[in-house]
Amino acid sequence: QVQLVESGGGLVQPGGSLRLSCAASGRTFSSAAMGWFRQAPGKEREFAAGISRSGVSVYYADSVKGRFTISRDNAKNTVYLQMNSLKPEDTAVYYCAADPIFRVPVSSSPRDYDYWGQGTQVTVSS
């Protein structure tokens, strides 16, 4: 079992960048796929990016592809989400999550993720 804590959110202007971090505790981190999800007020939680346990395979929602980059450092038990060219529609609470079950490809469904962080707010506004 893992515990996840996100950080790095904040207020940024359109076109700006943020780097989110998710620090994990627990010995299962390196064997779990990791995902970043986001949830805007009044909307369902949606997949943004995912990464396999090795970090070799990455997957992105069409809405963020080309702008966001997910990565992980298993030695530091940390997963990152580099967000560039941010748009107002990126405004949401961003959650990292862990899926300990092997899936090919990495799942984009929040129902497949067993462990969740508390979320970090990202607001993109001028």
JSON list of C-alpha atoms in Angstrom, two decimals:
[
{"chain": "A", "resi": 1, "resn": "GLN", "atom": "CA", "xyz": [0.00, 0.00, 0.00]},
{"chain": "A", "resi": 2, "resn": "VAL", "atom": "CA", "xyz": [1.17, 3.52, -0.76]},
{"chain": "A", "resi": 3, "resn": "GLN", "atom": "CA", "xyz": [0.40, 7.00, 0.45]},
{"chain": "A", "resi": 4, "resn": "LEU", "atom": "CA", "xyz": [0.59, 9.84, -2.03]},
{"chain": "A", "resi": 5, "resn": "VAL", "atom": "CA", "xyz": [1.05, 13.56, -1.46]},
{"chain": "A", "resi": 6, "resn": "GLU", "atom": "CA", "xyz": [0.87, 16.05, -4.33]},
{"chain": "A", "resi": 7, "resn": "SER", "atom": "CA", "xyz": [2.54, 19.41, -4.40]},
{"chain": "A", "resi": 8, "resn": "GLY", "atom": "CA", "xyz": [3.41, 22.14, -6.87]},
{"chain": "A", "resi": 9, "resn": "GLY", "atom": "CA", "xyz": [0.01, 23.49, -7.74]},
{"chain": "A", "resi": 10, "resn": "GLY", "atom": "CA", "xyz": [-0.80, 27.15, -7.82]},
{"chain": "A", "resi": 11, "resn": "LEU", "atom": "CA", "xyz": [-1.97, 30.06, -9.89]},
{"chain": "A", "resi": 12, "resn": "VAL", "atom": "CA", "xyz": [-0.43, 30.53, -13.30]},
{"chain": "A", "resi": 13, "resn": "GLN", "atom": "CA", "xyz": [-1.21, 32.65, -16.33]},
{"chain": "A", "resi": 14, "resn": "PRO", "atom": "CA", "xyz": [-2.31, 31.09, -19.60]},
{"chain": "A", "resi": 15, "resn": "GLY", "atom": "CA", "xyz": [0.71, 29.86, -21.49]},
{"chain": "A", "resi": 16, "resn": "GLY", "atom": "CA", "xyz": [2.66, 29.36, -18.30]},
{"chain": "A", "resi": 17, "resn": "SER", "atom": "CA", "xyz": [4.09, 26.22, -16.76]},
{"chain": "A", "resi": 18, "resn": "LEU", "atom": "CA", "xyz": [3.87, 24.28, -13.55]},
{"chain": "A", "resi": 19, "resn": "ARG", "atom": "CA", "xyz": [5.56, 21.15, -12.34]},
{"chain": "A", "resi": 20, "resn": "LEU", "atom": "CA", "xyz": [3.56, 18.92, -10.05]},
{"chain": "A", "resi": 21, "resn": "SER", "atom": "CA", "xyz": [5.18, 16.38, -7.81]},
{"chain": "A", "resi": 22, "resn": "CYS", "atom": "CA", "xyz": [3.71, 13.38, -6.09]},
{"chain": "A", "resi": 23, "resn": "ALA", "atom": "CA", "xyz": [5.70, 11.92, -3.25]},
{"chain": "A", "resi": 24, "resn": "ALA", "atom": "CA", "xyz": [4.90, 8.35, -2.39]},
{"chain": "A", "resi": 25, "resn": "SER", "atom": "CA", "xyz": [5.52, 6.30, 0.68]},
{"chain": "A", "resi": 26, "resn": "GLY", "atom": "CA", "xyz": [5.33, 2.57, 0.78]},
{"chain": "A", "resi": 27, "resn": "ARG", "atom": "CA", "xyz": [7.30, -0.18, -0.80]},
{"chain": "A", "resi": 28, "resn": "THR", "atom": "CA", "xyz": [4.88, -0.88, -3.62]},
{"chain": "A", "resi": 29, "resn": "PHE", "atom": "CA", "xyz": [5.50, 2.36, -5.47]},
{"chain": "A", "resi": 30, "resn": "SER", "atom": "CA", "xyz": [8.02, 0.98, -7.92]},
{"chain": "A", "resi": 31, "resn": "SER", "atom": "CA", "xyz": [5.67, -1.84, -8.88]},
{"chain": "A", "resi": 32, "resn": "ALA", "atom": "CA", "xyz": [2.66, 0.38, -9.49]},
{"chain": "A", "resi": 33, "resn": "ALA", "atom": "CA", "xyz": [1.61, 2.29, -12.54]},
{"chain": "A", "resi": 34, "resn": "MET", "atom": "CA", "xyz": [0.97, 5.92, -11.74]},
{"chain": "A", "resi": 35, "resn": "GLY", "atom": "CA", "xyz": [-1.54, 8.33, -13.12]},
{"chain": "A", "resi": 36, "resn": "TRP", "atom": "CA", "xyz": [-2.43, 11.97, -12.93]},
{"chain": "A", "resi": 37, "resn": "PHE", "atom": "CA", "xyz": [-6.10, 12.85, -12.92]},
{"chain": "A", "resi": 38, "resn": "ARG", "atom": "CA", "xyz": [-7.85, 16.15, -12.68]},
{"chain": "A", "resi": 39, "resn": "GLN", "atom": "CA", "xyz": [-11.25, 17.28, -11.57]},
{"chain": "A", "resi": 40, "resn": "ALA", "atom": "CA", "xyz": [-12.81, 20.64, -12.25]},
{"chain": "A", "resi": 41, "resn": "PRO", "atom": "CA", "xyz": [-15.72, 21.91, -10.15]},
{"chain": "A", "resi": 42, "resn": "GLY", "atom": "CA", "xyz": [-18.94, 20.16, -11.07]},
{"chain": "A", "resi": 43, "resn": "LYS", "atom": "CA", "xyz": [-17.22, 17.74, -13.42]},
{"chain": "A", "resi": 44, "resn": "GLU", "atom": "CA", "xyz": [-16.11, 14.16, -13.23]},
{"chain": "A", "resi": 45, "resn": "ARG", "atom": "CA", "xyz": [-12.55, 13.23, -12.54]},
{"chain": "A", "resi": 46, "resn": "GLU", "atom": "CA", "xyz": [-10.70, 12.71, -15.79]},
{"chain": "A", "resi": 47, "resn": "PHE", "atom": "CA", "xyz": [-7.47, 11.09, -16.80]},
{"chain": "A", "resi": 48, "resn": "ALA", "atom": "CA", "xyz": [-4.61, 13.34, -17.78]},
{"chain": "A", "resi": 49, "resn": "ALA", "atom": "CA", "xyz": [-1.50, 11.18, -17.97]},
{"chain": "A", "resi": 50, "resn": "GLY", "atom": "CA", "xyz": [-0.22, 7.78, -16.94]},
{"chain": "A", "resi": 51, "resn": "ILE", "atom": "CA", "xyz": [3.11, 6.06, -16.68]},
{"chain": "A", "resi": 52, "resn": "SER", "atom": "CA", "xyz": [4.05, 2.42, -16.36]},
{"chain": "A", "resi": 53, "resn": "ARG", "atom": "CA", "xyz": [5.89, 1.11, -13.34]},
{"chain": "A", "resi": 54, "resn": "SER", "atom": "CA", "xyz": [9.19, 1.16, -15.18]},
{"chain": "A", "resi": 55, "resn": "GLY", "atom": "CA", "xyz": [8.61, 4.60, -16.64]},
{"chain": "A", "resi": 56, "resn": "VAL", "atom": "CA", "xyz": [9.14, 3.28, -20.14]},
{"chain": "A", "resi": 57, "resn": "SER", "atom": "CA", "xyz": [5.55, 3.70, -21.31]},
{"chain": "A", "resi": 58, "resn": "VAL", "atom": "CA", "xyz": [3.60, 6.92, -20.98]},
{"chain": "A", "resi": 59, "resn": "TYR", "atom": "CA", "xyz": [0.06, 7.78, -21.99]},
{"chain": "A", "resi": 60, "resn": "TYR", "atom": "CA", "xyz": [-1.74, 11.08, -22.31]},
{"chain": "A", "resi": 61, "resn": "ALA", "atom": "CA", "xyz": [-5.24, 12.30, -22.74]},
{"chain": "A", "resi": 62, "resn": "ASP", "atom": "CA", "xyz": [-5.74, 14.05, -26.04]},
{"chain": "A", "resi": 63, "resn": "SER", "atom": "CA", "xyz": [-6.49, 17.25, -24.18]},
{"chain": "A", "resi": 64, "resn": "VAL", "atom": "CA", "xyz": [-2.98, 17.43, -22.73]},
{"chain": "A", "resi": 65, "resn": "LYS", "atom": "CA", "xyz": [-0.89, 15.58, -25.28]},
{"chain": "A", "resi": 66, "resn": "GLY", "atom": "CA", "xyz": [2.04, 17.63, -26.45]},
{"chain": "A", "resi": 67, "resn": "ARG", "atom": "CA", "xyz": [1.80, 19.98, -23.49]},
{"chain": "A", "resi": 68, "resn": "PHE", "atom": "CA", "xyz": [2.16, 17.76, -20.43]},
{"chain": "A", "resi": 69, "resn": "THR", "atom": "CA", "xyz": [4.93, 15.32, -19.61]},
{"chain": "A", "resi": 70, "resn": "ILE", "atom": "CA", "xyz": [4.69, 12.63, -16.96]},
{"chain": "A", "resi": 71, "resn": "SER", "atom": "CA", "xyz": [7.79, 11.08, -15.48]},
{"chain": "A", "resi": 72, "resn": "ARG", "atom": "CA", "xyz": [8.83, 9.15, -12.43]},
{"chain": "A", "resi": 73, "resn": "ASP", "atom": "CA", "xyz": [11.87, 8.62, -10.31]},
{"chain": "A", "resi": 74, "resn": "ASN", "atom": "CA", "xyz": [11.46, 5.34, -8.53]},
{"chain": "A", "resi": 75, "resn": "ALA", "atom": "CA", "xyz": [14.60, 5.89, -6.49]},
{"chain": "A", "resi": 76, "resn": "LYS", "atom": "CA", "xyz": [12.94, 8.97, -5.01]},
{"chain": "A", "resi": 77, "resn": "ASN", "atom": "CA", "xyz": [9.45, 7.47, -4.93]},
{"chain": "A", "resi": 78, "resn": "THR", "atom": "CA", "xyz": [8.18, 10.45, -6.86]},
{"chain": "A", "resi": 79, "resn": "VAL", "atom": "CA", "xyz": [6.11, 11.00, -9.96]},
{"chain": "A", "resi": 80, "resn": "TYR", "atom": "CA", "xyz": [6.01, 14.32, -11.78]},
{"chain": "A", "resi": 81, "resn": "LEU", "atom": "CA", "xyz": [3.75, 16.12, -14.15]},
{"chain": "A", "resi": 82, "resn": "GLN", "atom": "CA", "xyz": [5.37, 18.90, -16.12]},
{"chain": "A", "resi": 83, "resn": "MET", "atom": "CA", "xyz": [2.64, 21.12, -17.50]},
{"chain": "A", "resi": 84, "resn": "ASN", "atom": "CA", "xyz": [3.47, 23.61, -20.23]},
{"chain": "A", "resi": 85, "resn": "SER", "atom": "CA", "xyz": [1.37, 25.92, -22.35]},
{"chain": "A", "resi": 86, "resn": "LEU", "atom": "CA", "xyz": [-1.33, 25.88, -19.72]},
{"chain": "A", "resi": 87, "resn": "LYS", "atom": "CA", "xyz": [-4.84, 26.86, -20.67]},
{"chain": "A", "resi": 88, "resn": "PRO", "atom": "CA", "xyz": [-7.74, 28.07, -18.54]},
{"chain": "A", "resi": 89, "resn": "GLU", "atom": "CA", "xyz": [-9.47, 24.76, -19.20]},
{"chain": "A", "resi": 90, "resn": "ASP", "atom": "CA", "xyz": [-6.62, 23.03, -17.39]},
{"chain": "A", "resi": 91, "resn": "THR", "atom": "CA", "xyz": [-7.90, 24.54, -14.15]},
{"chain": "A", "resi": 92, "resn": "ALA", "atom": "CA", "xyz": [-8.70, 21.70, -11.78]},
{"chain": "A", "resi": 93, "resn": "VAL", "atom": "CA", "xyz": [-7.63, 19.85, -8.72]},
{"chain": "A", "resi": 94, "resn": "TYR", "atom": "CA", "xyz": [-4.91, 17.47, -9.82]},
{"chain": "A", "resi": 95, "resn": "TYR", "atom": "CA", "xyz": [-4.58, 14.09, -8.18]},
{"chain": "A", "resi": 96, "resn": "CYS", "atom": "CA", "xyz": [-1.92, 11.48, -8.47]},
{"chain": "A", "resi": 97, "resn": "ALA", "atom": "CA", "xyz": [-2.93, 7.88, -8.14]},
{"chain": "A", "resi": 98, "resn": "ALA", "atom": "CA", "xyz": [-1.37, 4.44, -8.05]},
{"chain": "A", "resi": 99, "resn": "ASP", "atom": "CA", "xyz": [-2.57, 1.30, -9.78]},
{"chain": "A", "resi": 100, "resn": "PRO", "atom": "CA", "xyz": [-0.75, -1.76, -8.47]},
{"chain": "A", "resi": 101, "resn": "ILE", "atom": "CA", "xyz": [-2.27, -4.15, -11.02]},
{"chain": "A", "resi": 102, "resn": "PHE", "atom": "CA", "xyz": [-0.36, -4.82, -14.20]},
{"chain": "A", "resi": 103, "resn": "ARG", "atom": "CA", "xyz": [-2.28, -3.52, -17.20]},
{"chain": "A", "resi": 104, "resn": "VAL", "atom": "CA", "xyz": [-1.37, -3.02, -20.80]},
{"chain": "A", "resi": 105, "resn": "PRO", "atom": "CA", "xyz": [-1.69, -0.23, -21.56]},
{"chain": "A", "resi": 106, "resn": "VAL", "atom": "CA", "xyz": [-1.74, 1.78, -18.38]},
{"chain": "A", "resi": 107, "resn": "SER", "atom": "CA", "xyz": [-5.34, 2.38, -17.40]},
{"chain": "A", "resi": 108, "resn": "SER", "atom": "CA", "xyz": [-7.03, 5.71, -17.92]},
{"chain": "A", "resi": 109, "resn": "SER", "atom": "CA", "xyz": [-9.94, 4.82, -15.66]},
{"chain": "A", "resi": 110, "resn": "PRO", "atom": "CA", "xyz": [-9.95, 6.23, -12.14]},
{"chain": "A", "resi": 111, "resn": "ARG", "atom": "CA", "xyz": [-11.74, 3.07, -11.03]},
{"chain": "A", "resi": 112, "resn": "ASP", "atom": "CA", "xyz": [-8.55, 1.10, -11.63]},
{"chain": "A", "resi": 113, "resn": "TYR", "atom": "CA", "xyz": [-6.49, 3.18, -9.25]},
{"chain": "A", "resi": 114, "resn": "ASP", "atom": "CA", "xyz": [-6.47, 2.09, -5.65]},
{"chain": "A", "resi": 115, "resn": "TYR", "atom": "CA", "xyz": [-4.47, 4.84, -4.00]},
{"chain": "A", "resi": 116, "resn": "TRP", "atom": "CA", "xyz": [-4.96, 8.57, -4.27]},
{"chain": "A", "resi": 117, "resn": "GLY", "atom": "CA", "xyz": [-3.33, 11.71, -3.06]},
{"chain": "A", "resi": 118, "resn": "GLN", "atom": "CA", "xyz": [-5.22, 14.62, -1.55]},
{"chain": "A", "resi": 119, "resn": "GLY", "atom": "CA", "xyz": [-4.96, 16.72, -4.68]},
{"chain": "A", "resi": 120, "resn": "THR", "atom": "CA", "xyz": [-3.33, 20.01, -5.51]},
{"chain": "A", "resi": 121, "resn": "GLN", "atom": "CA", "xyz": [-5.13, 22.97, -7.03]},
{"chain": "A", "resi": 122, "resn": "VAL", "atom": "CA", "xyz": [-4.04, 24.29, -10.40]},
{"chain": "A", "resi": 123, "resn": "THR", "atom": "CA", "xyz": [-5.62, 27.52, -11.53]},
{"chain": "A", "resi": 124, "resn": "VAL", "atom": "CA", "xyz": [-4.87, 28.96, -14.94]},
{"chain": "A", "resi": 125, "resn": "SER", "atom": "CA", "xyz": [-6.15, 32.49, -15.22]},
{"chain": "A", "resi": 126, "resn": "SER", "atom": "CA", "xyz": [-5.08, 35.88, -16.40]}
]
